[in-house]
Coordinates of C-alpha atoms and ligand atoms in Angstrom, one line a residue:
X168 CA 8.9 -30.4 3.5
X169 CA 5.4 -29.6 3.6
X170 CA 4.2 -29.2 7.0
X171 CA 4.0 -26.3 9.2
X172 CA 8.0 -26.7 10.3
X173 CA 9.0 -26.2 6.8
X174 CA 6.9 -23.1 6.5
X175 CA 8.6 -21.7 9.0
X176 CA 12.3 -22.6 8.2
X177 CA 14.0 -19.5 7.1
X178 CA 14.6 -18.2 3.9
X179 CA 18.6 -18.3 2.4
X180 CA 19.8 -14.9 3.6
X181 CA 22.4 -14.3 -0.2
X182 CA 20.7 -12.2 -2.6
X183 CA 22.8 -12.7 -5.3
X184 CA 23.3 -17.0 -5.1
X185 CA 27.0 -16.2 -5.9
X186 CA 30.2 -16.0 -3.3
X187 CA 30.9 -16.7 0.2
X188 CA 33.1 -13.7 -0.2
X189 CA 29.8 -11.4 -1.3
X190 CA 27.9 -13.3 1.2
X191 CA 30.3 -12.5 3.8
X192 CA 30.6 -8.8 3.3
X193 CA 26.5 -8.5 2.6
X194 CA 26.4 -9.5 6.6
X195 CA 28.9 -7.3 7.2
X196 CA 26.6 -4.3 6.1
X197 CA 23.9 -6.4 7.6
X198 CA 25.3 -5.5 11.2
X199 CA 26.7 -2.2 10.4
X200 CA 23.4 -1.1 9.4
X201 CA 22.0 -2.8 12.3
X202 CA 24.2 -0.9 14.4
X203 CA 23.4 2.4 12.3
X204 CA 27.4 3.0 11.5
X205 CA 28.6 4.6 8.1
X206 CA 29.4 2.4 5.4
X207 CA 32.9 3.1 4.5
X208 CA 34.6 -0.2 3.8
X209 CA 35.0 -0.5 -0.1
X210 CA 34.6 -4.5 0.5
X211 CA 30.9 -4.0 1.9
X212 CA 30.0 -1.2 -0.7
X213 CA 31.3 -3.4 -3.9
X214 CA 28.8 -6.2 -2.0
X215 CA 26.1 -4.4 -1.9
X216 CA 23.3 -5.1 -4.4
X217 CA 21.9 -1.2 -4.1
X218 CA 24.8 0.2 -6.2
X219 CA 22.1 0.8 -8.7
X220 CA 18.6 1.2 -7.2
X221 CA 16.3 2.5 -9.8
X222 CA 15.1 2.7 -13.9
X223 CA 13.2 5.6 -12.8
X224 CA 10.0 4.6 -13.9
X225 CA 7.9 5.9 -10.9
X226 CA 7.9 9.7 -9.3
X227 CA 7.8 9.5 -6.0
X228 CA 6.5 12.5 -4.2
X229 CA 5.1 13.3 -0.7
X230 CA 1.2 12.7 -0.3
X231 CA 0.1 16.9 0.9
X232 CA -1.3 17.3 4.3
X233 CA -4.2 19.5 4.9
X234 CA -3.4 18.8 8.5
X235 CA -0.1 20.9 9.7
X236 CA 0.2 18.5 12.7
X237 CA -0.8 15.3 11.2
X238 CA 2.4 13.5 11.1
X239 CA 1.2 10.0 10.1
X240 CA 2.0 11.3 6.6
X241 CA 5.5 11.6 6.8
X242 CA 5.6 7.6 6.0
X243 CA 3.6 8.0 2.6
X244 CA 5.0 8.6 -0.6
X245 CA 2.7 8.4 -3.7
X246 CA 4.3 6.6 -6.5
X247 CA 3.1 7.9 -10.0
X248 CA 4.5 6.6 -13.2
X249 CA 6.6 8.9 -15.0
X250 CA 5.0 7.7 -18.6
X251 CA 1.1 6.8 -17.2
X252 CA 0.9 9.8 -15.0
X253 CA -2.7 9.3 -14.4
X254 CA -1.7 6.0 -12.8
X255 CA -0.2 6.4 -8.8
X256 CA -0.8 4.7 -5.6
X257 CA 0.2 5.2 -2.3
X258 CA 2.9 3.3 -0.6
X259 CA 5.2 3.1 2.6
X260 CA 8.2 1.8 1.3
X261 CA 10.6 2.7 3.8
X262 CA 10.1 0.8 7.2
X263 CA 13.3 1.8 8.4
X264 CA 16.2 -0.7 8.9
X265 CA 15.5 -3.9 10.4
X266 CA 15.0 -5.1 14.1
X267 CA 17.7 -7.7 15.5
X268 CA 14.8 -10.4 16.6
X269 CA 13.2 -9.7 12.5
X270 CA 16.9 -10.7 11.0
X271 CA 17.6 -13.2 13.4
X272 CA 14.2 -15.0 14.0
X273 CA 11.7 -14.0 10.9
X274 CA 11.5 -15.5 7.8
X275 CA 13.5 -13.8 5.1
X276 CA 13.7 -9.9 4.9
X277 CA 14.9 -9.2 1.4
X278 CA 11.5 -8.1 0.4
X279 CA 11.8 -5.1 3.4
X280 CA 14.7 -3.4 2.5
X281 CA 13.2 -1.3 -0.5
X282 CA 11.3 -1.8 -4.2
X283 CA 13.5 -3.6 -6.2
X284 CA 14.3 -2.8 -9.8
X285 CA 12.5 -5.9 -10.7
X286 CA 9.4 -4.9 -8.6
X287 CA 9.4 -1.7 -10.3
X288 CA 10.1 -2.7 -13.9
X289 CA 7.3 -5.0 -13.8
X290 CA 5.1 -2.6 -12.1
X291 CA 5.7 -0.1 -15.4
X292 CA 5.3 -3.3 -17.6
X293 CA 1.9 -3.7 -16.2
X294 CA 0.7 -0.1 -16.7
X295 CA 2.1 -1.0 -20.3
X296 CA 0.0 -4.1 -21.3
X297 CA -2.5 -3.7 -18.5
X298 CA -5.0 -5.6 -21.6
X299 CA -2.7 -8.6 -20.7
X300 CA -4.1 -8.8 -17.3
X301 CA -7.8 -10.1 -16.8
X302 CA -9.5 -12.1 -14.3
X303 CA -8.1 -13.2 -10.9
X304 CA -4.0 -11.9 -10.3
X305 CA -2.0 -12.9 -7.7
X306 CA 1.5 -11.5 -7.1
X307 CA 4.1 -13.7 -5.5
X308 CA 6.6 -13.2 -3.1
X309 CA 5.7 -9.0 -3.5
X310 CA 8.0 -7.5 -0.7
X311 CA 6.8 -4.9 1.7
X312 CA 4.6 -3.3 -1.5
X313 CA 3.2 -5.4 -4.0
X314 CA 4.2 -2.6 -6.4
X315 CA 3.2 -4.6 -9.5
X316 CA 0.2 -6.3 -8.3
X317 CA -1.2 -2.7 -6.9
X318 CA -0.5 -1.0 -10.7
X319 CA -2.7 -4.0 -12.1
X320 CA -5.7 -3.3 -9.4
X321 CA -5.2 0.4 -10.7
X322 CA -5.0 0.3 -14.3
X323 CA -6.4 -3.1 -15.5
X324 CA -10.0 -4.2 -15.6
X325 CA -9.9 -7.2 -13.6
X326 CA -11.6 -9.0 -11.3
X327 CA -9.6 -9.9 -8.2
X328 CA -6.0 -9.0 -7.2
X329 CA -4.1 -11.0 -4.4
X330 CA -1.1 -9.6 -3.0
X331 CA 1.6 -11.9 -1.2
X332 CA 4.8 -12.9 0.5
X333 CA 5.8 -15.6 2.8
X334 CA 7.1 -12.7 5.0
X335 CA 4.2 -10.9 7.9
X336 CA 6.1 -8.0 7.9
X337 CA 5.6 -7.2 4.1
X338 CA 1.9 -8.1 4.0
X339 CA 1.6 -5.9 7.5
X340 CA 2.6 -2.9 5.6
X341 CA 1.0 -4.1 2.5
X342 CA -2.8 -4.3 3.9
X343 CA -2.0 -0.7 5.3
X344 CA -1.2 -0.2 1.5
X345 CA -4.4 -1.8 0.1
X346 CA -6.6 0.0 2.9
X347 CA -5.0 3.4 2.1
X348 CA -5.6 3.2 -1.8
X349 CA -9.1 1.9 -1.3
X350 CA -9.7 4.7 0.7
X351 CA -8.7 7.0 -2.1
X352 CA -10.4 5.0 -4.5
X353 CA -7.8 3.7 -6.6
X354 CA -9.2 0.1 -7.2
X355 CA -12.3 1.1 -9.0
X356 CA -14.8 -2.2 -8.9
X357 CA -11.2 -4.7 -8.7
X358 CA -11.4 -6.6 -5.2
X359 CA -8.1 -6.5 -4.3
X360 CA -6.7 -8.7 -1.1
X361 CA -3.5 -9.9 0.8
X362 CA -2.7 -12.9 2.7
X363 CA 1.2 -14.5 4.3
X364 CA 1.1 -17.2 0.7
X365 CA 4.5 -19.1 1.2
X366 CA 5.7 -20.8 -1.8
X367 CA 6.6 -24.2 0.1
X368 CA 3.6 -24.7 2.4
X369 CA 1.0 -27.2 0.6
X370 CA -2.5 -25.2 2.6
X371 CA -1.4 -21.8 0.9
X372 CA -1.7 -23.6 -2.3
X373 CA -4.1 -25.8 -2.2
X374 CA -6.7 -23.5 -1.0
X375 CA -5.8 -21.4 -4.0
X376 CA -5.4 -24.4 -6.8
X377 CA -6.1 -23.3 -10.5
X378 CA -7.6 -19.7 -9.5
X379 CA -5.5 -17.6 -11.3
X380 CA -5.8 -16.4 -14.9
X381 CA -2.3 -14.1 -14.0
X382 CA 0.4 -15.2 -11.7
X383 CA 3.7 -12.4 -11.5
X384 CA 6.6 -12.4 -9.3
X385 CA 10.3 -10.1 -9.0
X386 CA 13.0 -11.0 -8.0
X387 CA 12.4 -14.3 -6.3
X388 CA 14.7 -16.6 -8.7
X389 CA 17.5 -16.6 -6.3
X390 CA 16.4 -18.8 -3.2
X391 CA 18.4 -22.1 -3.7
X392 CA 16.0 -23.8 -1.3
X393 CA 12.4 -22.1 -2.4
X394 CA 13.3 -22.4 -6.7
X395 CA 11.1 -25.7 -7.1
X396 CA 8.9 -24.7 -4.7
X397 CA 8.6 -21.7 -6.7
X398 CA 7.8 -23.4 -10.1
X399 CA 5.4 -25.5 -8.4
X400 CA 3.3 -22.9 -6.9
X401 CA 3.2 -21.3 -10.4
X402 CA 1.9 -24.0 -12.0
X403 CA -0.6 -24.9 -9.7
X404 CA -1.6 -21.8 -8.8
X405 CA -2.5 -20.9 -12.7
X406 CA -5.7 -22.4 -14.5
X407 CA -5.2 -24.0 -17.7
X408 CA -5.1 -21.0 -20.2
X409 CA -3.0 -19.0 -17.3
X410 CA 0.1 -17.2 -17.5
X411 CA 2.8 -16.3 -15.5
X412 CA 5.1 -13.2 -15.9
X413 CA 8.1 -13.5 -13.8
X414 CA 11.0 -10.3 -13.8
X415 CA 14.1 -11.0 -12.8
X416 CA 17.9 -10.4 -13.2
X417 CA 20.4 -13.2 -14.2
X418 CA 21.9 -13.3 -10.9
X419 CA 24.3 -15.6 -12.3
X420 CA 22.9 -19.0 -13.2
X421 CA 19.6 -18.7 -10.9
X422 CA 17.3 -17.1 -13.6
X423 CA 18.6 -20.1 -16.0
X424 CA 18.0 -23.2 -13.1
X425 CA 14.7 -21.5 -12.5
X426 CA 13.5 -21.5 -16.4
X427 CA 15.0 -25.6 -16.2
X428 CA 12.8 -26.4 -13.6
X429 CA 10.3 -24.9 -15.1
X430 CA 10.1 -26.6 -18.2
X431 CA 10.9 -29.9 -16.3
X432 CA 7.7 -29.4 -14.3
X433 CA 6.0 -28.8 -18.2
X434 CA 5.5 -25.3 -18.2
X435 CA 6.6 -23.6 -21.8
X436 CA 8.8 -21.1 -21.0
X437 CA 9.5 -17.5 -23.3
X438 CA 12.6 -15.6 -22.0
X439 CA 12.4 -11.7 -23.3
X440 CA 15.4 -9.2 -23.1
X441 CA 13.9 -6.5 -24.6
X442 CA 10.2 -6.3 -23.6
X443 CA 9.7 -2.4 -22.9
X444 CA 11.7 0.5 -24.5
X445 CA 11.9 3.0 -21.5
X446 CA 13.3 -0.1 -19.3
X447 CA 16.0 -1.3 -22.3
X448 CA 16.5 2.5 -23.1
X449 CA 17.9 3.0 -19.8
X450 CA 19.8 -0.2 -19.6
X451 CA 21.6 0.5 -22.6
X452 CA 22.4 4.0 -21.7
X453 CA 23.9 2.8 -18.0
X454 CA 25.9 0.3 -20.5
X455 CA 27.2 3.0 -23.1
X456 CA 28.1 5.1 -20.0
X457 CA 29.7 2.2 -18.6
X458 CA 28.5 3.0 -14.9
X459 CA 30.7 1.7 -12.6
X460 CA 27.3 1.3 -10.2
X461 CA 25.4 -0.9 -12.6
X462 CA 25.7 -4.5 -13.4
X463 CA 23.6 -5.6 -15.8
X464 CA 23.9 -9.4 -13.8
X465 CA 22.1 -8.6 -10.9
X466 CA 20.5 -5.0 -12.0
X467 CA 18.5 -6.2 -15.7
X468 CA 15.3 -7.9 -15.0
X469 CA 14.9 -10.2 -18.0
X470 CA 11.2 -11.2 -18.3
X471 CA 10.0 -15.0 -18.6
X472 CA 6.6 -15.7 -19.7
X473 CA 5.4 -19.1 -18.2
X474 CA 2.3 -20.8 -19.6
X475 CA 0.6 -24.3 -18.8
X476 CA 1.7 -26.9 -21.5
X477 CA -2.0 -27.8 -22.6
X478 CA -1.7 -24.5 -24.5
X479 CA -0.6 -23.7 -28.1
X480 CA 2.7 -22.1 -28.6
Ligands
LIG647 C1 14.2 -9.9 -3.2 S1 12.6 -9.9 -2.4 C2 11.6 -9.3 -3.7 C3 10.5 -8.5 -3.2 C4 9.8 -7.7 -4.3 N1 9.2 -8.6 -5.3 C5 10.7 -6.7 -5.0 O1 11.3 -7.1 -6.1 O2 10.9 -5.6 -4.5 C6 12.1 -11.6 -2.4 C7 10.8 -11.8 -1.7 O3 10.5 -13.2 -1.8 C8 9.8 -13.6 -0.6 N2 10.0 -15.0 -0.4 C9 11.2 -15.7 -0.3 N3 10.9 -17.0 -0.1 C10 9.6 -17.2 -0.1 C11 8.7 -18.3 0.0 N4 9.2 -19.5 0.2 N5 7.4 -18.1 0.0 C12 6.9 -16.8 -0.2 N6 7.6 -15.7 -0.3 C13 9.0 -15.9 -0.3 C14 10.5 -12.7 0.5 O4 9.8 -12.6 1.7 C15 10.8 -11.4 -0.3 O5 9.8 -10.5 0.0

């Protein structure tokens, strides 16, 4: 399943791996936001995975316009963390709801509907331990903003930053990202790049083999068909002493087949539940308060640390 027709098979369409039921009603809202209708059916509402949307990590505020009829602005937002205020970038991270021909023909569009809770916790994790990251980083499978890979091009001092997703929509909106921030000079000395980098297609990886002293990825444990594919990439996208920090939520047993793989393929694997004290802080207060919107299955990014098995424990 290497060759260019694999590339381009699509992506499974279920975010959350679990019921026809959920995957039933999820297309439901699929067309009804297609067709730009309300969203009243308590079925489609319970299904959808944006009950709980944020850990409120990031402030996100309306780039000012010295230019009363430049409306070109009105699609940025600068993100700035709520706890490293002098760390922000610039993002479009609404691109409206999808096209017909982009559900039905492109690759898979989970990474356009919004930043993720994943994204964005691991995007404050980075601003965190930016001494973690060094070298060349590559994010995986970053969605329409590369959140976390942009916060390590802003805060850490490293070389090279790649930003990618099998999907050409994401990285469209993503090099209109990087160009904006360079602009603004946000990257400091860090070359930072993106490039269409699909987990299953042999050329994407090969070309990169070993380069990476970081590999992340959010939210990207739940693809039935891309999981090996996945662990794979990972392992040979890292260089011997690499590591790989990968958020994501249980989402029933994919977080657990993904971590199996892992190890099968002879990566040591660390599994962290509470790795930041904003991010567990909030969790457990959305517990106590026993919000009805969050689910702690699909909604709590665990975090796995992933490291090549020629290195010590
Ligand atoms: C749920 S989205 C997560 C996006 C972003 N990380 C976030 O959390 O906001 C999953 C992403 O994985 C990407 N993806 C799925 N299968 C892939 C594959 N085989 N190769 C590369 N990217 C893939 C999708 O295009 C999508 O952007």
């Amino acid at each position: 399943m290497n060759d260019d027709a694999s590339c381009a098979a699509n992506a499974s369409k279920s975010h959350d791996g679990v019921t026809t039921d959920v995957a039933r009603a999820r297309w439901t809202l699929l067309r009804q936001v297609l067709r730009k209708k309300q969203v009243d059916n308590p079925e489609v509402k319970q299904a959808s995975v944006r009950r709980f949307a944020t850990f409120n990590l990031f402030e996100r505020t309306r780039p000012v316009s010295h230019d009363s009829v430049d409306t070109s602005e009105e699609h940025w937002v600068e993100y700035t963390s709520v706890f490293f205020p002098q760390y922000s970038a610039f993002l479009r991270d609404n691109l409206g709801p999808p096209r017909i021909n982009e559900v039905l023909n492109s690759f898979d569009n989970t990474g356009n509907v919004c930043v993720w809770p994943s994204e964005e916790t691991m995007a404050h994790y980075c601003l965190q331990n930016s001494h973690l990251f060094t070298g060349n980083v590559c994010e995986l499978g970053g969605g329409m903003t590369c959140l976390g890979g942009l916060m390590v091009a802003v805060c850490a001092d490293v070389k090279e930053v790649l930003l990618s997703d099998g999907n050409e929509k994401c990285i469209h909106n993503v090099r209109g990202i990087v160009e904006r921030n360079m602009q603004a000079g946000k990257f400091g000395s860090t070359h930072v790049s993106t490039r269409v980098l699909r987990w299953d297609c042999d050329p994407d990886i090969s070309a990169l083999e070993a380069h990476f002293d970081v590999v992340m990825c959010a939210d990207c444990l739940f693809f039935d068909q891309y999981r090996s594919s996945l662990v794979d990439a990972i392992r040979r996208l890292l260089q011997p002493n690499g590591v790989a920090f990968v958020f994501a939520p249980l989402r029933g047993d994919t977080l657990q087949m993904f971590s199996q793989l892992a190890q099968q393929a002879g990566l040591l694997v660390a599994r962290h539940q509470q790795y930041d004290v904003q991010v567990w802080d909030v969790h457990q207060k959305m517990l106590q308060e026993g919000k009805e919107a969050y689910d702690e299955n699909i909604h709590y990014p665990l975090l796995l640390t992933l490291k090549k098995g020629s290195q010590a424990q």
